[in-house]
mmCIF file of C-alpha atoms in Angstrom:
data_model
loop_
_atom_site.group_PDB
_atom_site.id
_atom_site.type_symbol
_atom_site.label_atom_id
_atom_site.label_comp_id
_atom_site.label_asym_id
_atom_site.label_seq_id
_atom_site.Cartn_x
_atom_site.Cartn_y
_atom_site.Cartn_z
ATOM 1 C CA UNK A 1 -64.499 94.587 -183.482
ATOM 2 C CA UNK A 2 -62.142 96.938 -184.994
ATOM 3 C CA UNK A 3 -60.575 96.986 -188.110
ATOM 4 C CA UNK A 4 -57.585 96.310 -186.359
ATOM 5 C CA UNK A 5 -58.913 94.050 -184.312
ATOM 6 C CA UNK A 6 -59.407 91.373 -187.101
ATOM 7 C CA UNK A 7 -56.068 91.765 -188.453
ATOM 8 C CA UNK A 8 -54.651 90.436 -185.342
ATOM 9 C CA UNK A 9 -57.139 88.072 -183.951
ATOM 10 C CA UNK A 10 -56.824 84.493 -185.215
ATOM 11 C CA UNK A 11 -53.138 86.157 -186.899
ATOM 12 C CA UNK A 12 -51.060 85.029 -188.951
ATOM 13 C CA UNK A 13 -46.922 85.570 -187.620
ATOM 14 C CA UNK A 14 -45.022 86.234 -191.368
ATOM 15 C CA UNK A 15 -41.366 86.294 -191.380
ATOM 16 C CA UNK A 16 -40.335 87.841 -194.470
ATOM 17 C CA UNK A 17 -36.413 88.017 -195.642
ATOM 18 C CA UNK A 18 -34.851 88.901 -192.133
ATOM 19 C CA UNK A 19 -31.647 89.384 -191.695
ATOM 20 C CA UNK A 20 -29.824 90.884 -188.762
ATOM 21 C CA UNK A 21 -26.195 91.918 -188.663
ATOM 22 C CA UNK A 22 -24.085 92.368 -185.435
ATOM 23 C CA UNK A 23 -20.964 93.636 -187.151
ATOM 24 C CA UNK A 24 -19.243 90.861 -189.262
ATOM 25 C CA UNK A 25 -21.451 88.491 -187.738
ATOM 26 C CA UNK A 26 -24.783 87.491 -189.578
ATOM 27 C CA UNK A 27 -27.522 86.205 -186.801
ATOM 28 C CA UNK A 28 -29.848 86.232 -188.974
ATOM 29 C CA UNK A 29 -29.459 85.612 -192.789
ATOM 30 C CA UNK A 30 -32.577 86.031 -195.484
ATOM 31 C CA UNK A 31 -34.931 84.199 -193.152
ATOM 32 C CA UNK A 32 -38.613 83.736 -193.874
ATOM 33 C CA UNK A 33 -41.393 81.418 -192.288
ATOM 34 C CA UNK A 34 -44.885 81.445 -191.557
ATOM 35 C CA UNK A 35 -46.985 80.807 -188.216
ATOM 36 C CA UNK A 36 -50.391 79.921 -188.756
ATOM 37 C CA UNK A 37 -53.591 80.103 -186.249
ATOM 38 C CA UNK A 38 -55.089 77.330 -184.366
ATOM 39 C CA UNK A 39 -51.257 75.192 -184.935
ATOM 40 C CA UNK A 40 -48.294 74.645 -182.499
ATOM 41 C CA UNK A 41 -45.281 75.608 -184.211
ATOM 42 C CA UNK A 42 -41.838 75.127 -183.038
ATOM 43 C CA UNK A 43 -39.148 76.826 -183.859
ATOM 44 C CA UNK A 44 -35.843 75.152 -183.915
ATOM 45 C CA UNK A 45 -32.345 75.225 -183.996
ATOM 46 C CA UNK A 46 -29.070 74.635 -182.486
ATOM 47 C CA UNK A 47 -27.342 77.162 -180.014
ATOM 48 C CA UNK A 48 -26.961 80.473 -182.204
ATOM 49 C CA UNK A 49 -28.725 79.759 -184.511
ATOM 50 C CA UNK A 50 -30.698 83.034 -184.482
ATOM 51 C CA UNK A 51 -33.796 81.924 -182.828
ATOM 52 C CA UNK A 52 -33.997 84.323 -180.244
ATOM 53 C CA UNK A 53 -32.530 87.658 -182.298
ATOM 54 C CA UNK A 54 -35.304 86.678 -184.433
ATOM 55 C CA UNK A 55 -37.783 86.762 -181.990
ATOM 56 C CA UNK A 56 -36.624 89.827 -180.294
ATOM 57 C CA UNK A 57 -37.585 91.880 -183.784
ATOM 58 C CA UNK A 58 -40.952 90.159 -183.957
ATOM 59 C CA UNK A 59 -41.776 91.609 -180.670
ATOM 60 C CA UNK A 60 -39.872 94.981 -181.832
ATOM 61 C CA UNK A 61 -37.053 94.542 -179.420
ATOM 62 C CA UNK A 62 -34.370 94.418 -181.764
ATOM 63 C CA UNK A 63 -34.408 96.494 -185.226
ATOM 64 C CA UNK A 64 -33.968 93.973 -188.234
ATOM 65 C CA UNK A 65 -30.923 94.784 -190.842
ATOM 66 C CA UNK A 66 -33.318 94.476 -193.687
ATOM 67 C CA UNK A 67 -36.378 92.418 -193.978
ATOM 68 C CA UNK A 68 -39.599 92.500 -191.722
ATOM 69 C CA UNK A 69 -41.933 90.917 -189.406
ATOM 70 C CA UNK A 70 -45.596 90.873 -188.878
ATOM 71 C CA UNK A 71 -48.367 89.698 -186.492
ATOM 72 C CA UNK A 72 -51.200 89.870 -188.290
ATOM 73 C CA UNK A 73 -50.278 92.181 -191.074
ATOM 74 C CA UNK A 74 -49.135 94.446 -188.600
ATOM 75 C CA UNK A 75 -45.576 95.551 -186.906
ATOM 76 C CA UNK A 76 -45.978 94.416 -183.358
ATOM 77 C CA UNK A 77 -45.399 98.307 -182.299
ATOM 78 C CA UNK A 78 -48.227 99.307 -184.446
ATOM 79 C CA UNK A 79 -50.976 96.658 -182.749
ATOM 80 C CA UNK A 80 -53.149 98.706 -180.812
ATOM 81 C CA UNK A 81 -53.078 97.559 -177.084
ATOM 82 C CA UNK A 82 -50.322 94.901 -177.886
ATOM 83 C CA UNK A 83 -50.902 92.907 -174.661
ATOM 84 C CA UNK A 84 -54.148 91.840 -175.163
ATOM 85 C CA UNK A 85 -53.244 90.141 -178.479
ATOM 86 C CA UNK A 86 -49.335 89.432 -178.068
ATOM 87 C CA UNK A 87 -48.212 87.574 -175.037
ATOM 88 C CA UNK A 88 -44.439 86.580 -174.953
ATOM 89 C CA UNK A 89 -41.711 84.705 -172.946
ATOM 90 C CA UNK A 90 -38.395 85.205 -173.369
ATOM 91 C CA UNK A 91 -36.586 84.443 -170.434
ATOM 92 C CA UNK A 92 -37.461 84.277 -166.733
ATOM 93 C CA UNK A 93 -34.929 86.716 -165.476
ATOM 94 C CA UNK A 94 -37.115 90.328 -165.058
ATOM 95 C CA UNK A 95 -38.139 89.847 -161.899
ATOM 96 C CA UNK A 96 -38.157 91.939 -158.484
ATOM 97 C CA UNK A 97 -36.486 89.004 -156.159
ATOM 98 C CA UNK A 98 -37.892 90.966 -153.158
ATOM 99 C CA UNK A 99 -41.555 90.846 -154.725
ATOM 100 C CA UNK A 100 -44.311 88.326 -154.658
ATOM 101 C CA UNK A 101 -45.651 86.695 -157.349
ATOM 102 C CA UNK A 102 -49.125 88.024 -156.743
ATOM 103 C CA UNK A 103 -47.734 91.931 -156.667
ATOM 104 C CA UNK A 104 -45.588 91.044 -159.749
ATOM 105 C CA UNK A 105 -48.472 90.459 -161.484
ATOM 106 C CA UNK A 106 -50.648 93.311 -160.795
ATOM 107 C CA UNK A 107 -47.603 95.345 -161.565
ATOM 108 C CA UNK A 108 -47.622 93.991 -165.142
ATOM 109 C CA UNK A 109 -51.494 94.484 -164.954
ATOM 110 C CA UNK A 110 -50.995 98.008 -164.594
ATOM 111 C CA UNK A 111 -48.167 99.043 -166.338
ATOM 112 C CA UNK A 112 -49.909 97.149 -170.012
ATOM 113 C CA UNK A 113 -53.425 98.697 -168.744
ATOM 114 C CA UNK A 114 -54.549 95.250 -168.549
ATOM 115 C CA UNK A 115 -57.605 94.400 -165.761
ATOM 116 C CA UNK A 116 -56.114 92.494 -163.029
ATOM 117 C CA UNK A 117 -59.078 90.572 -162.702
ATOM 118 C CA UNK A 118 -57.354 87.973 -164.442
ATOM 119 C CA UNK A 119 -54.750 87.408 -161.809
ATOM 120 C CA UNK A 120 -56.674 84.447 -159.668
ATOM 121 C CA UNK A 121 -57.284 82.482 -163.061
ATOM 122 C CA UNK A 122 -53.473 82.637 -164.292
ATOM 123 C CA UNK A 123 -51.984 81.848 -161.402
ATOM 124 C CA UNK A 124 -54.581 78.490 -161.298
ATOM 125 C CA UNK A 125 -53.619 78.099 -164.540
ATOM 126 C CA UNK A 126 -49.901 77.767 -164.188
ATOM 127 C CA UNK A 127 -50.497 75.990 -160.527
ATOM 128 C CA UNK A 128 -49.079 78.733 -158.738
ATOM 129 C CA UNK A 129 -52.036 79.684 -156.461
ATOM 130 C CA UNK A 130 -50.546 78.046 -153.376
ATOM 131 C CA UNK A 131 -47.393 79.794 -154.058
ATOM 132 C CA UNK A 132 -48.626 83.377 -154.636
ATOM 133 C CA UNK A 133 -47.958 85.140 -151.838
ATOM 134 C CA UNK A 134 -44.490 83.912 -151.690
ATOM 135 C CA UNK A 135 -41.301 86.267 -153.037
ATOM 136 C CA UNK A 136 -39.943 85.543 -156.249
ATOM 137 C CA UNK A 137 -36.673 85.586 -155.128
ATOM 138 C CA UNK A 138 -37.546 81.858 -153.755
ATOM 139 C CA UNK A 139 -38.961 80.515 -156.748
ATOM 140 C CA UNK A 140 -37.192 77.762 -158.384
ATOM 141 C CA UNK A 141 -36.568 78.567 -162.122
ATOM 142 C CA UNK A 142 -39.439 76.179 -162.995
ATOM 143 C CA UNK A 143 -41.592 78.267 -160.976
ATOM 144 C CA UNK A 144 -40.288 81.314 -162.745
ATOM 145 C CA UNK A 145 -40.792 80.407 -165.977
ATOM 146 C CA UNK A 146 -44.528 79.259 -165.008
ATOM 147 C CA UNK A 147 -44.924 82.861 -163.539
ATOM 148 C CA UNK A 148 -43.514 84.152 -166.483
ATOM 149 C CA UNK A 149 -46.003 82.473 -168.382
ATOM 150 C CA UNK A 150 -49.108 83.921 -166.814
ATOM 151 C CA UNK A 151 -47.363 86.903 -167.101
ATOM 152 C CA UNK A 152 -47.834 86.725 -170.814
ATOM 153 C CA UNK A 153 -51.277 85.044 -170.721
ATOM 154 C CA UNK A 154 -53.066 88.219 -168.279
ATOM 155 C CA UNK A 155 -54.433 89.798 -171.815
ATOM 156 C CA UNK A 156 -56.000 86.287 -172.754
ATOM 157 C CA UNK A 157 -53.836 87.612 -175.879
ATOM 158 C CA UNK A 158 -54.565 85.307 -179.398
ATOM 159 C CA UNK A 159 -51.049 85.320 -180.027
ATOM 160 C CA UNK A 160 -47.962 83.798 -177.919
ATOM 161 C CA UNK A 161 -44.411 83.653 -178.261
ATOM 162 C CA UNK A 162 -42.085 80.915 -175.895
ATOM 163 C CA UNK A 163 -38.474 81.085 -176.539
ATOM 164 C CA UNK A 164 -37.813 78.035 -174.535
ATOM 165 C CA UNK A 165 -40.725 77.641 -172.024
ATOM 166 C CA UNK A 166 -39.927 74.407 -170.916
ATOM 167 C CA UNK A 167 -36.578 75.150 -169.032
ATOM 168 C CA UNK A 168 -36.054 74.456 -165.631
ATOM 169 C CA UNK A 169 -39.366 72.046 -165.973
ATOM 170 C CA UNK A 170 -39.801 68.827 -164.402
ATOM 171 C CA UNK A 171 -41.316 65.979 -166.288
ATOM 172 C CA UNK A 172 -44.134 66.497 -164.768
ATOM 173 C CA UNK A 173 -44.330 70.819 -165.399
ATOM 174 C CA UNK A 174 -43.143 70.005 -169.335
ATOM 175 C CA UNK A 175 -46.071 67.015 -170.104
ATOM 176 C CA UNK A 176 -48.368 70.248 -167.895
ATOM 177 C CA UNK A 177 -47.390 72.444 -170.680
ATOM 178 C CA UNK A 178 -48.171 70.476 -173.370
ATOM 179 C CA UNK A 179 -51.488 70.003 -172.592
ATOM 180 C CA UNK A 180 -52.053 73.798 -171.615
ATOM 181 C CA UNK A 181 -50.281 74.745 -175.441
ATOM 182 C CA UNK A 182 -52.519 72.144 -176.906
ATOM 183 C CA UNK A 183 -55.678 73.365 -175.421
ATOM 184 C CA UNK A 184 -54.836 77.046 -175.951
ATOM 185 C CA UNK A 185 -54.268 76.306 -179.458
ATOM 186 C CA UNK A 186 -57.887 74.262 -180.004
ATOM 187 C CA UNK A 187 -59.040 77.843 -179.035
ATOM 188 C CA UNK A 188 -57.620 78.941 -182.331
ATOM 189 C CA UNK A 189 -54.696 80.772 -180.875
ATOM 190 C CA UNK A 190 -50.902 81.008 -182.755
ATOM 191 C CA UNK A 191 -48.456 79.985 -180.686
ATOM 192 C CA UNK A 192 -44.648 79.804 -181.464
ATOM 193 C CA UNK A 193 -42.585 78.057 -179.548
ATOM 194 C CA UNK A 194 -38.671 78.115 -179.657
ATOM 195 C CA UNK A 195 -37.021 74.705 -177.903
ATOM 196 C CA UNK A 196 -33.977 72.672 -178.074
ATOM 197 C CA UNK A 197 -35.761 70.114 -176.208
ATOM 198 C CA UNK A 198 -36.493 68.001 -179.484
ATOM 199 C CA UNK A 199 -38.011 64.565 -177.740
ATOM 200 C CA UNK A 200 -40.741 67.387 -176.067
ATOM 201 C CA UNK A 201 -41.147 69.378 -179.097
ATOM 202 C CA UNK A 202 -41.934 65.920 -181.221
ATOM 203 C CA UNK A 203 -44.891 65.491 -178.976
ATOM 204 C CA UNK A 204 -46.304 69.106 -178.642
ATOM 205 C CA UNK A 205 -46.101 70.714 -181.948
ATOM 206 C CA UNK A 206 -48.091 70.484 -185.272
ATOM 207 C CA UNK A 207 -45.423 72.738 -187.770
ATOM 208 C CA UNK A 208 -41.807 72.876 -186.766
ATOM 209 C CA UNK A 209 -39.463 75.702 -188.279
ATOM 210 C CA UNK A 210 -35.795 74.179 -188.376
ATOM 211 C CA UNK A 211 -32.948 77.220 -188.872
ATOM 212 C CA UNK A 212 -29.584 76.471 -188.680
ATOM 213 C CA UNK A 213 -26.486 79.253 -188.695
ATOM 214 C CA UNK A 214 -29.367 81.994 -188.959
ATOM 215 C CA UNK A 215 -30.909 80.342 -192.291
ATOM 216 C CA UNK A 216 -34.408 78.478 -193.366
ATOM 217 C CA UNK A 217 -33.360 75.000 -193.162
ATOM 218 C CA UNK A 218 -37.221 73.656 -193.247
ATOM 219 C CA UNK A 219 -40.328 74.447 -192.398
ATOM 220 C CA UNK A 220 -43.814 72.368 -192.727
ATOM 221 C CA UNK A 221 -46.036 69.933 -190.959
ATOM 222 C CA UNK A 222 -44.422 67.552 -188.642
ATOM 223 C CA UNK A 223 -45.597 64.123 -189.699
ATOM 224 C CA UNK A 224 -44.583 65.301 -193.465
ATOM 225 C CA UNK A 225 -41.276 66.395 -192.599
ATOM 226 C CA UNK A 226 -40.123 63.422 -190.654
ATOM 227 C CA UNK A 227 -41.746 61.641 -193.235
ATOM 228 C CA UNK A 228 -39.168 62.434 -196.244
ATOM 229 C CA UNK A 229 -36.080 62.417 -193.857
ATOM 230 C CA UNK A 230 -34.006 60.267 -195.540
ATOM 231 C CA UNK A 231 -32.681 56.967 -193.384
ATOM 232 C CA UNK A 232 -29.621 56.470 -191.337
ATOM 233 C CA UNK A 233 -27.833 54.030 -189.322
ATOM 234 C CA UNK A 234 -26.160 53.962 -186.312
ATOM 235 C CA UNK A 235 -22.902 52.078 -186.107
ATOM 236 C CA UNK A 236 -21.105 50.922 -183.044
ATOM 237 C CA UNK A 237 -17.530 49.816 -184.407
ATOM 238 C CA UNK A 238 -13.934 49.610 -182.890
ATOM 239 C CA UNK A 239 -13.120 50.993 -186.379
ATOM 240 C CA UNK A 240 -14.497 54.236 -186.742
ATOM 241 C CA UNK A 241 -12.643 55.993 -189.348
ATOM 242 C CA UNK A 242 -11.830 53.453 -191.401
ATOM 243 C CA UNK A 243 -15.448 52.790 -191.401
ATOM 244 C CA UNK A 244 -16.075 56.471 -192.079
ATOM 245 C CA UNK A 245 -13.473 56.769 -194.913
ATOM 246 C CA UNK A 246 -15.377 53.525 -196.658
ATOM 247 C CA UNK A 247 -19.183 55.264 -196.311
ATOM 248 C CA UNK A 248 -17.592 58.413 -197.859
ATOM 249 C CA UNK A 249 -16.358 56.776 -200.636
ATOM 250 C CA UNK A 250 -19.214 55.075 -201.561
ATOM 251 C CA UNK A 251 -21.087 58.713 -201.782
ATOM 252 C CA UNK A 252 -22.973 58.143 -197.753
ATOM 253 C CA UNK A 253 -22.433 60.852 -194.990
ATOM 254 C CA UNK A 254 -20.877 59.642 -191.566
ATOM 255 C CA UNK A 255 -20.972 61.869 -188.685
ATOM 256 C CA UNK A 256 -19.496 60.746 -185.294
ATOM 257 C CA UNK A 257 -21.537 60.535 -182.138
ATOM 258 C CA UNK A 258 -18.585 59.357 -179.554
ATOM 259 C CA UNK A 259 -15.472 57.527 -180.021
ATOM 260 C CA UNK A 260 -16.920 54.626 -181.347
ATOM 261 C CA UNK A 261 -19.969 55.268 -182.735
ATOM 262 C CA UNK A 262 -20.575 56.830 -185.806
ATOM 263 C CA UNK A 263 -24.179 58.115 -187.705
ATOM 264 C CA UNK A 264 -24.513 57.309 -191.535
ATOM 265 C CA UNK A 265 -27.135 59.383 -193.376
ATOM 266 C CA UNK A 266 -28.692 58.552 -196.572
ATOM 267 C CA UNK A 267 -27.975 54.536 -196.435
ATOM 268 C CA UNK A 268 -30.455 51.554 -195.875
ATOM 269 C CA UNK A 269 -29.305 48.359 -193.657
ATOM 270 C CA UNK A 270 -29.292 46.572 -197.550
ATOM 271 C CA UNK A 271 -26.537 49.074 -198.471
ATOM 272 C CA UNK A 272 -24.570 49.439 -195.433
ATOM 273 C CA UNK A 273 -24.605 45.941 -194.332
ATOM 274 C CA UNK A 274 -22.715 44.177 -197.198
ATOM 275 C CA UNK A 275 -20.465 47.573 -197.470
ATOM 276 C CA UNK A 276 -19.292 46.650 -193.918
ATOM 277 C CA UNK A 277 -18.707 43.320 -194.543
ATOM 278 C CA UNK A 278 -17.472 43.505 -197.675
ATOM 279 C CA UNK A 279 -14.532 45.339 -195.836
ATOM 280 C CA UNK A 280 -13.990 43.348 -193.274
ATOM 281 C CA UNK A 281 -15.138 45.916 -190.473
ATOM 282 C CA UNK A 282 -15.841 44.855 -186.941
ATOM 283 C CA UNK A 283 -19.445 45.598 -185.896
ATOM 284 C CA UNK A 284 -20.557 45.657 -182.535
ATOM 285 C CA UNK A 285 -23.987 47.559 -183.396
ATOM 286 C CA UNK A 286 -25.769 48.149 -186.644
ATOM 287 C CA UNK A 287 -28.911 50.002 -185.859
ATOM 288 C CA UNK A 288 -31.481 51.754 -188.169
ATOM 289 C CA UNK A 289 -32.360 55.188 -186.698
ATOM 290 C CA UNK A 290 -36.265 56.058 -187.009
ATOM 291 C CA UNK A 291 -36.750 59.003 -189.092
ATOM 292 C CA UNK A 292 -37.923 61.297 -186.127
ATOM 293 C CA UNK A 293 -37.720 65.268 -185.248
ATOM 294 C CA UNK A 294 -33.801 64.401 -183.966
ATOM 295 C CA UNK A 295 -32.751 62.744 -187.128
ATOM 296 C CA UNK A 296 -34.191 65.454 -189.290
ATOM 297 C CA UNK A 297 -32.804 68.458 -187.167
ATOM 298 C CA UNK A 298 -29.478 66.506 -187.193
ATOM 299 C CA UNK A 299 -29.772 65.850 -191.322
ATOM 300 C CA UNK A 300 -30.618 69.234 -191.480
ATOM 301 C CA UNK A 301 -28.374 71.417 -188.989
ATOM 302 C CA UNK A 302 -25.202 69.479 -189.125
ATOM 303 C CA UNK A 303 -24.111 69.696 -192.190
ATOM 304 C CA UNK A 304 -24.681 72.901 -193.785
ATOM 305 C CA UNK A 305 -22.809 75.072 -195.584
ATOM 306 C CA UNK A 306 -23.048 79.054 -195.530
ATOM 307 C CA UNK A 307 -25.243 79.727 -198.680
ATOM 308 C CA UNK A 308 -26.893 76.492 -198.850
ATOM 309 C CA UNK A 309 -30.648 76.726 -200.050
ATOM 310 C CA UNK A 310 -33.213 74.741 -197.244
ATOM 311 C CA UNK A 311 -34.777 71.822 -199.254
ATOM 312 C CA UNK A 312 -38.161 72.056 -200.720
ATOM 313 C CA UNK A 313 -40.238 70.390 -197.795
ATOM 314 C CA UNK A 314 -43.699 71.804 -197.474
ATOM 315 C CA UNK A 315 -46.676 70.155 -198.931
ATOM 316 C CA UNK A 316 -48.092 70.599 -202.194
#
C-alpha cells in the first residue's frame, strides 16, 4: 500500500469554509462538515440549498470561490486512480439511450482503466442481471439510477457519493438500498448521501448534515440531534391567525402547514393548552409532534435568517 493509498482508504471527506459564488448569488456560504469512515451520513437540505454545487467541487467538477475540499487529505484530482477509491452519483442522465446496460458498463470500465471483471457482480448487486442486455433507453429511471449506481461501485472504491440515489425508487428498490448502504458501510466505507426523502434518510443514516440557504445548519449523530430538537405541536383550528398572533406573543414560533393547520415550535401541550383556552380558540386537533429528522430539518431550515450561526449540536 502506497503512501497515498492510506490517505484515502478508510478517508475521511473534510469540508472546510466553502463558499461558491454564481454572480450575486451565494450557493454556497462558509460551509464546513465532516464525513467519517465506516458511518452513513446524509446530507440535507431543502431545494437550493447548495447540496449538489457542493458536491460537484468535492468531486472537482465545479471550482470553489474560496474554501476547499478533501477526500482523505487529498483534492479529489490529486487521488491517484480516483475510481478505485471515489465512486459517485449524481444524476442518472449520462447515458447512451441506444446502448445496453452491459456495454455501458464496460465503456466506463475502460475509459477509468478499471478491470471489467467486475461487471457480472454489479449488475447482481443492483438486480440488474436479467435486464443487462437490454438498451438503456428503456430503462425506467429507477433502473437508471440502479445502473448508475454500479456504475460508481466497478472500482469497489472506499469512498461514495449519492446526491439523491433513491429517486425514481419503489418502496421496494429504496428499503434494497438501505440495506446495500448499510452493508457497504459495515465494510468500513464513507458514504455520503444527499436526499430530500427525510422518512428514508431517518432509517438509513448514522450522521446527518442539515444546510439550509447554502449554510451549516447542523451536523452530528442522528439519535443526538433529534434528541435536543426542541418540541412542537400541531394545531388543527378554524382560527389560524388569531391563533398564530396569540403563540407569537407569548414568545412561541407558528408556522402554517395548510389553511387550517398551523406548527408551533418551542411549546409543550402544558403551555399551549391553557394558552388556547385561555383565549377562547376553537380546537379541532392539538397534537404533539415527535421530535424526529422532519421536525428538526423543519426547526432548522425554515426559519433562518442570512448570517445566522448553526447551533452548537455535536457531542461533547
Amino acid at each position: 500500500m502506497t503512501v497515498a493509498d492510506g490517505a484515502v482508504r478508510g478517508a475521511t471527506i473534510e469540508v472546510k469554509g466553502l463558499t461558491k459564488r454564481f454572480g450575486s448569488v451565494t450557493a454556497v456560504d462558509d460551509l464546513s462538515f465532516t464525513v467519517k469512515p465506516g458511518r452513513i451520513t446524509g446530507f440535507l437540505g431543502p431545494n437550493g440549498a447548495g447540496k449538489t454545487t457542493t458536491l460537484r467541487i468535492l468531486l472537482d467538477l465545479a471550482t470553489p470561490t474560496s474554501g476547499s475540499c478533501s477526500i482523505g487529505g487529498l483534492r479529489y484530482r490529486d487521488i491517484p486512480d480516483p475510481a478505485r477509491r471515489v465512486g459517485a452519483v449524481l444524476e442518472a442522465t449520462n447515458f447512451h439511450p441506444s446502448r445496453r446496460a452491459r456495454a455501458h458498463l464496460q465503456m466506463m470500465a475502460i475509459e477509468a482503466g478499471l478491470d471489467s471483471s467486475r461487471i457480472d457482480a454489479v449488475l447482481a448487486l443492483v438486480g440488474l442481471t436479467a435486464d443487462a442486455r437490454r438498451k438503456v433507453g428503456g430503462y425506467s429511471l429507477g433502473m437508471r439510477q440502479r445502473l448508475q449506481l454500479a456504475g460508481a461501485l466497478l472500482g469497489d472504491p472506499s469512498v461514495l457519493v449519492l446526491d439523491e440515489p433513491s429517486n425514481g425508487l419503489d418502496p421496494q428498490g429504496i428499503a434494497w438500498l438501505r440495506d446495500l448502504l448499510r452493508h457497504l458501510a459495515s465494510e468500513g466505507r464513507t458514504i455520503l448521501v444527499s436526499s430530500h426523502l427525510l422518512a428514508e434518510m431517518a432509517q438509513t443514516v448514522d450522521d446527518v448534515v442539515i444546510v439550509s440557504r447554502g449554510q451549516l445548519r447542523a451536523q452530528g449523530p442522528l439519535s443526538i440531534l433529534t434528541s435536543q430538537s426542541q418540541s412542537s405541536m400541531r394545531v388543527r383550528t378554524p382560527e389560524l391567525d388569531r391563533l398564530s398572533a396569540v403563540a407569537r406573543g407569548a414568545g412561541y414560533v407558528p408556522r402554517p402547514l395548510g389553511d387550517d393547520t398551523v406548527l408551533v415550535d418551542g411549546v409543550t401541550p402544558e403551555a399551549l393548552g391553557p394558552l388556547i383556552a385561555s383565549n377562547g380558540i376553537v380546537v379541532y386537533e392539538l397534537v404533539q409532534v415527535s421530535q424526529n429528522l422532519e421536525s428538526l430539518f423543519l426547526e432548522l431550515t425554515t426559519s433562518m435568517t442570512p448570517h445566522e450561526q448553526p447551533p452548537e449540536m455535536v457531542p461533547r
